[in-house]
mmCIF file of C-alpha atoms in Angstrom:
data_model
loop_
_atom_site.group_PDB
_atom_site.id
_atom_site.type_symbol
_atom_site.label_atom_id
_atom_site.label_comp_id
_atom_site.label_asym_id
_atom_site.label_seq_id
_atom_site.Cartn_x
_atom_site.Cartn_y
_atom_site.Cartn_z
ATOM 1 C CA UNK A 61 132.743 93.888 228.516
ATOM 2 C CA UNK A 62 130.453 97.109 229.870
ATOM 3 C CA UNK A 63 129.604 96.740 233.752
ATOM 4 C CA UNK A 64 130.969 93.214 234.340
ATOM 5 C CA UNK A 65 134.637 93.632 233.536
ATOM 6 C CA UNK A 66 137.739 96.041 232.904
ATOM 7 C CA UNK A 67 138.337 96.301 229.253
ATOM 8 C CA UNK A 68 141.819 95.819 228.274
ATOM 9 C CA UNK A 69 141.776 95.656 224.379
ATOM 10 C CA UNK A 70 139.497 94.057 221.610
ATOM 11 C CA UNK A 71 141.008 91.615 219.347
ATOM 12 C CA UNK A 72 139.455 90.487 215.898
ATOM 13 C CA UNK A 73 140.005 86.480 215.017
ATOM 14 C CA UNK A 74 138.579 85.284 211.712
ATOM 15 C CA UNK A 75 136.680 81.952 212.073
ATOM 16 C CA UNK A 76 138.655 79.368 210.646
ATOM 17 C CA UNK A 77 135.627 77.985 208.201
ATOM 18 C CA UNK A 78 136.464 80.801 205.853
ATOM 19 C CA UNK A 79 140.118 81.057 205.814
ATOM 20 C CA UNK A 80 142.122 78.649 203.246
ATOM 21 C CA UNK A 81 144.688 77.358 205.601
ATOM 22 C CA UNK A 82 145.266 78.124 209.174
ATOM 23 C CA UNK A 83 147.943 80.983 208.643
ATOM 24 C CA UNK A 84 146.244 84.143 210.070
ATOM 25 C CA UNK A 85 146.386 87.612 211.882
ATOM 26 C CA UNK A 86 145.132 88.860 214.935
ATOM 27 C CA UNK A 87 144.859 92.382 215.233
ATOM 28 C CA UNK A 88 143.084 94.923 217.713
ATOM 29 C CA UNK A 89 140.085 96.811 217.035
ATOM 30 C CA UNK A 90 142.020 99.562 214.621
ATOM 31 C CA UNK A 91 143.076 96.977 212.390
ATOM 32 C CA UNK A 92 146.818 96.757 214.059
ATOM 33 C CA UNK A 93 148.164 93.204 214.030
ATOM 34 C CA UNK A 94 149.243 92.092 216.991
ATOM 35 C CA UNK A 95 150.071 88.125 216.708
ATOM 36 C CA UNK A 96 150.181 85.679 214.142
ATOM 37 C CA UNK A 97 148.527 82.167 214.119
ATOM 38 C CA UNK A 98 150.523 79.446 212.198
ATOM 39 C CA UNK A 99 149.103 75.748 210.924
ATOM 40 C CA UNK A 100 151.162 72.762 210.959
ATOM 41 C CA UNK A 101 150.718 71.322 207.262
ATOM 42 C CA UNK A 102 150.095 67.729 206.305
ATOM 43 C CA UNK A 103 150.106 67.491 210.791
ATOM 44 C CA UNK A 104 147.117 64.679 212.225
ATOM 45 C CA UNK A 105 145.519 66.266 214.682
ATOM 46 C CA UNK A 106 145.317 70.200 214.929
ATOM 47 C CA UNK A 107 148.899 72.124 215.491
ATOM 48 C CA UNK A 108 149.423 75.632 215.823
ATOM 49 C CA UNK A 109 151.387 77.971 217.009
ATOM 50 C CA UNK A 110 150.487 81.670 218.234
ATOM 51 C CA UNK A 111 153.501 84.072 218.069
ATOM 52 C CA UNK A 112 153.882 87.934 218.647
ATOM 53 C CA UNK A 113 154.722 89.771 215.366
ATOM 54 C CA UNK A 114 158.452 89.340 215.437
ATOM 55 C CA UNK A 115 157.425 85.777 214.837
ATOM 56 C CA UNK A 116 158.558 84.698 218.541
ATOM 57 C CA UNK A 117 156.023 81.136 219.465
ATOM 58 C CA UNK A 118 154.512 82.301 222.589
ATOM 59 C CA UNK A 119 151.814 79.275 222.403
ATOM 60 C CA UNK A 120 151.948 75.839 220.982
ATOM 61 C CA UNK A 121 148.505 74.141 220.400
ATOM 62 C CA UNK A 122 148.394 70.664 220.018
ATOM 63 C CA UNK A 123 144.914 68.636 219.925
ATOM 64 C CA UNK A 124 145.035 64.931 221.868
ATOM 65 C CA UNK A 125 143.869 62.564 219.109
ATOM 66 C CA UNK A 126 141.364 59.329 219.811
ATOM 67 C CA UNK A 127 139.440 61.268 221.936
ATOM 68 C CA UNK A 128 135.692 61.098 222.214
ATOM 69 C CA UNK A 129 135.399 64.697 222.568
ATOM 70 C CA UNK A 130 137.751 67.148 221.610
ATOM 71 C CA UNK A 131 140.770 68.037 224.131
ATOM 72 C CA UNK A 132 143.474 70.114 223.597
ATOM 73 C CA UNK A 133 147.001 71.182 225.313
ATOM 74 C CA UNK A 134 148.542 73.921 225.035
ATOM 75 C CA UNK A 135 152.305 75.021 225.428
ATOM 76 C CA UNK A 136 153.725 78.360 226.955
ATOM 77 C CA UNK A 137 157.997 77.922 226.854
ATOM 78 C CA UNK A 138 157.826 74.566 225.954
ATOM 79 C CA UNK A 139 156.018 73.408 229.049
ATOM 80 C CA UNK A 140 152.455 71.813 229.199
ATOM 81 C CA UNK A 141 150.454 75.067 230.693
ATOM 82 C CA UNK A 142 146.316 74.158 229.956
ATOM 83 C CA UNK A 143 144.163 71.077 229.143
ATOM 84 C CA UNK A 144 141.409 72.410 227.080
ATOM 85 C CA UNK A 145 138.657 69.771 226.963
ATOM 86 C CA UNK A 146 135.037 70.208 225.706
ATOM 87 C CA UNK A 147 132.241 68.785 227.603
ATOM 88 C CA UNK A 148 129.331 66.780 226.229
ATOM 89 C CA UNK A 149 126.309 68.976 225.483
ATOM 90 C CA UNK A 150 122.947 69.126 223.898
ATOM 91 C CA UNK A 151 122.364 72.752 222.926
ATOM 92 C CA UNK A 152 125.104 74.759 223.893
ATOM 93 C CA UNK A 153 129.331 74.601 223.001
ATOM 94 C CA UNK A 154 131.192 74.192 226.659
ATOM 95 C CA UNK A 155 134.609 73.755 227.387
ATOM 96 C CA UNK A 156 136.414 73.068 230.540
ATOM 97 C CA UNK A 157 140.081 74.296 231.220
ATOM 98 C CA UNK A 158 142.472 73.150 233.828
ATOM 99 C CA UNK A 159 145.625 75.581 233.538
ATOM 100 C CA UNK A 160 148.356 77.410 235.397
ATOM 101 C CA UNK A 161 146.403 80.927 234.716
ATOM 102 C CA UNK A 162 143.469 79.172 237.121
ATOM 103 C CA UNK A 163 140.253 76.846 236.325
ATOM 104 C CA UNK A 164 138.428 78.420 233.375
ATOM 105 C CA UNK A 165 135.104 77.466 231.657
ATOM 106 C CA UNK A 166 134.009 78.900 228.300
ATOM 107 C CA UNK A 167 129.986 77.940 227.477
ATOM 108 C CA UNK A 168 128.612 79.198 224.131
ATOM 109 C CA UNK A 169 125.457 80.328 222.730
ATOM 110 C CA UNK A 170 123.238 77.408 220.494
ATOM 111 C CA UNK A 171 124.668 79.598 217.750
ATOM 112 C CA UNK A 172 127.881 79.517 218.257
ATOM 113 C CA UNK A 173 128.194 83.187 218.234
ATOM 114 C CA UNK A 174 129.049 84.163 221.500
ATOM 115 C CA UNK A 175 130.974 82.936 224.497
ATOM 116 C CA UNK A 176 131.424 83.941 227.691
ATOM 117 C CA UNK A 177 135.292 82.912 229.413
ATOM 118 C CA UNK A 178 135.058 82.432 232.880
ATOM 119 C CA UNK A 179 137.998 81.795 235.793
ATOM 120 C CA UNK A 180 136.790 81.343 239.225
ATOM 121 C CA UNK A 181 133.144 82.800 238.386
ATOM 122 C CA UNK A 182 134.205 86.207 236.882
ATOM 123 C CA UNK A 183 134.254 87.334 233.473
ATOM 124 C CA UNK A 184 137.608 86.847 231.826
ATOM 125 C CA UNK A 185 136.702 87.720 228.282
ATOM 126 C CA UNK A 186 133.690 87.844 225.719
ATOM 127 C CA UNK A 187 133.701 86.057 222.713
ATOM 128 C CA UNK A 188 131.470 88.005 219.948
ATOM 129 C CA UNK A 189 130.723 88.005 216.569
ATOM 130 C CA UNK A 190 128.414 90.625 216.794
ATOM 131 C CA UNK A 191 131.152 93.438 217.302
ATOM 132 C CA UNK A 192 132.198 93.865 213.749
ATOM 133 C CA UNK A 193 129.987 93.854 211.186
ATOM 134 C CA UNK A 194 131.859 90.930 208.961
ATOM 135 C CA UNK A 195 130.188 87.922 210.292
ATOM 136 C CA UNK A 196 133.304 85.546 210.014
ATOM 137 C CA UNK A 197 134.966 87.430 212.555
ATOM 138 C CA UNK A 198 135.127 86.965 216.159
ATOM 139 C CA UNK A 199 135.548 90.180 218.986
ATOM 140 C CA UNK A 200 137.651 88.750 221.355
ATOM 141 C CA UNK A 201 137.276 91.453 224.624
ATOM 142 C CA UNK A 202 139.845 90.220 227.048
ATOM 143 C CA UNK A 203 140.190 92.005 230.548
ATOM 144 C CA UNK A 204 142.873 94.191 231.943
ATOM 145 C CA UNK A 205 143.466 91.151 234.582
ATOM 146 C CA UNK A 206 144.058 88.041 231.761
ATOM 147 C CA UNK A 207 146.656 86.999 229.804
ATOM 148 C CA UNK A 208 145.934 87.748 225.663
ATOM 149 C CA UNK A 209 148.053 85.423 224.337
ATOM 150 C CA UNK A 210 146.265 82.694 226.643
ATOM 151 C CA UNK A 211 142.801 83.617 225.645
ATOM 152 C CA UNK A 212 143.293 83.945 222.309
ATOM 153 C CA UNK A 213 144.609 80.000 222.243
ATOM 154 C CA UNK A 214 141.480 79.544 223.625
ATOM 155 C CA UNK A 215 139.644 81.424 221.731
ATOM 156 C CA UNK A 216 141.426 79.268 218.324
ATOM 157 C CA UNK A 217 141.032 75.905 220.150
ATOM 158 C CA UNK A 218 136.861 77.024 220.178
ATOM 159 C CA UNK A 219 137.245 77.858 216.731
ATOM 160 C CA UNK A 220 138.858 74.435 215.689
ATOM 161 C CA UNK A 221 136.795 72.292 217.573
ATOM 162 C CA UNK A 222 133.594 74.249 215.978
ATOM 163 C CA UNK A 223 135.433 73.796 212.534
ATOM 164 C CA UNK A 224 135.948 70.265 212.646
ATOM 165 C CA UNK A 225 132.353 69.634 214.029
ATOM 166 C CA UNK A 226 131.140 71.155 210.896
ATOM 167 C CA UNK A 227 133.323 69.687 208.775
#
């Protein structure tokens, strides 16, 4: 995050468009696995679990159906913890998030390669393809003050939304 924030950890998240299934591991920048994402096969709408490496569910991600624009609910410990809504924009992807962690906004560049996750006017995380040589992997730089599982769940929602748009 450079001068804008304090780096806690950089995670690597593969773009869904290049994966055959919705099962993948989230690693740190050294390749050490920290989280596992498990998709629900044959479900209507996107349903995914973000788990720790022991298989404990940290967050359940559920797409809300019959919405004009994509909307997701994030559940932590079985309780609704956040609502993520895509905002209508012409050039840049944008999302608004109401959550138990505060209100967030996510805005991306026109190519969907870089995103800023902002909480109350402060940078909470940066998402970028530029940090890794493989073009199908996002680097997620999470500020020390933020909950990594929550931020990574937001990144998963971004990827799910953008992948659905491309199909």
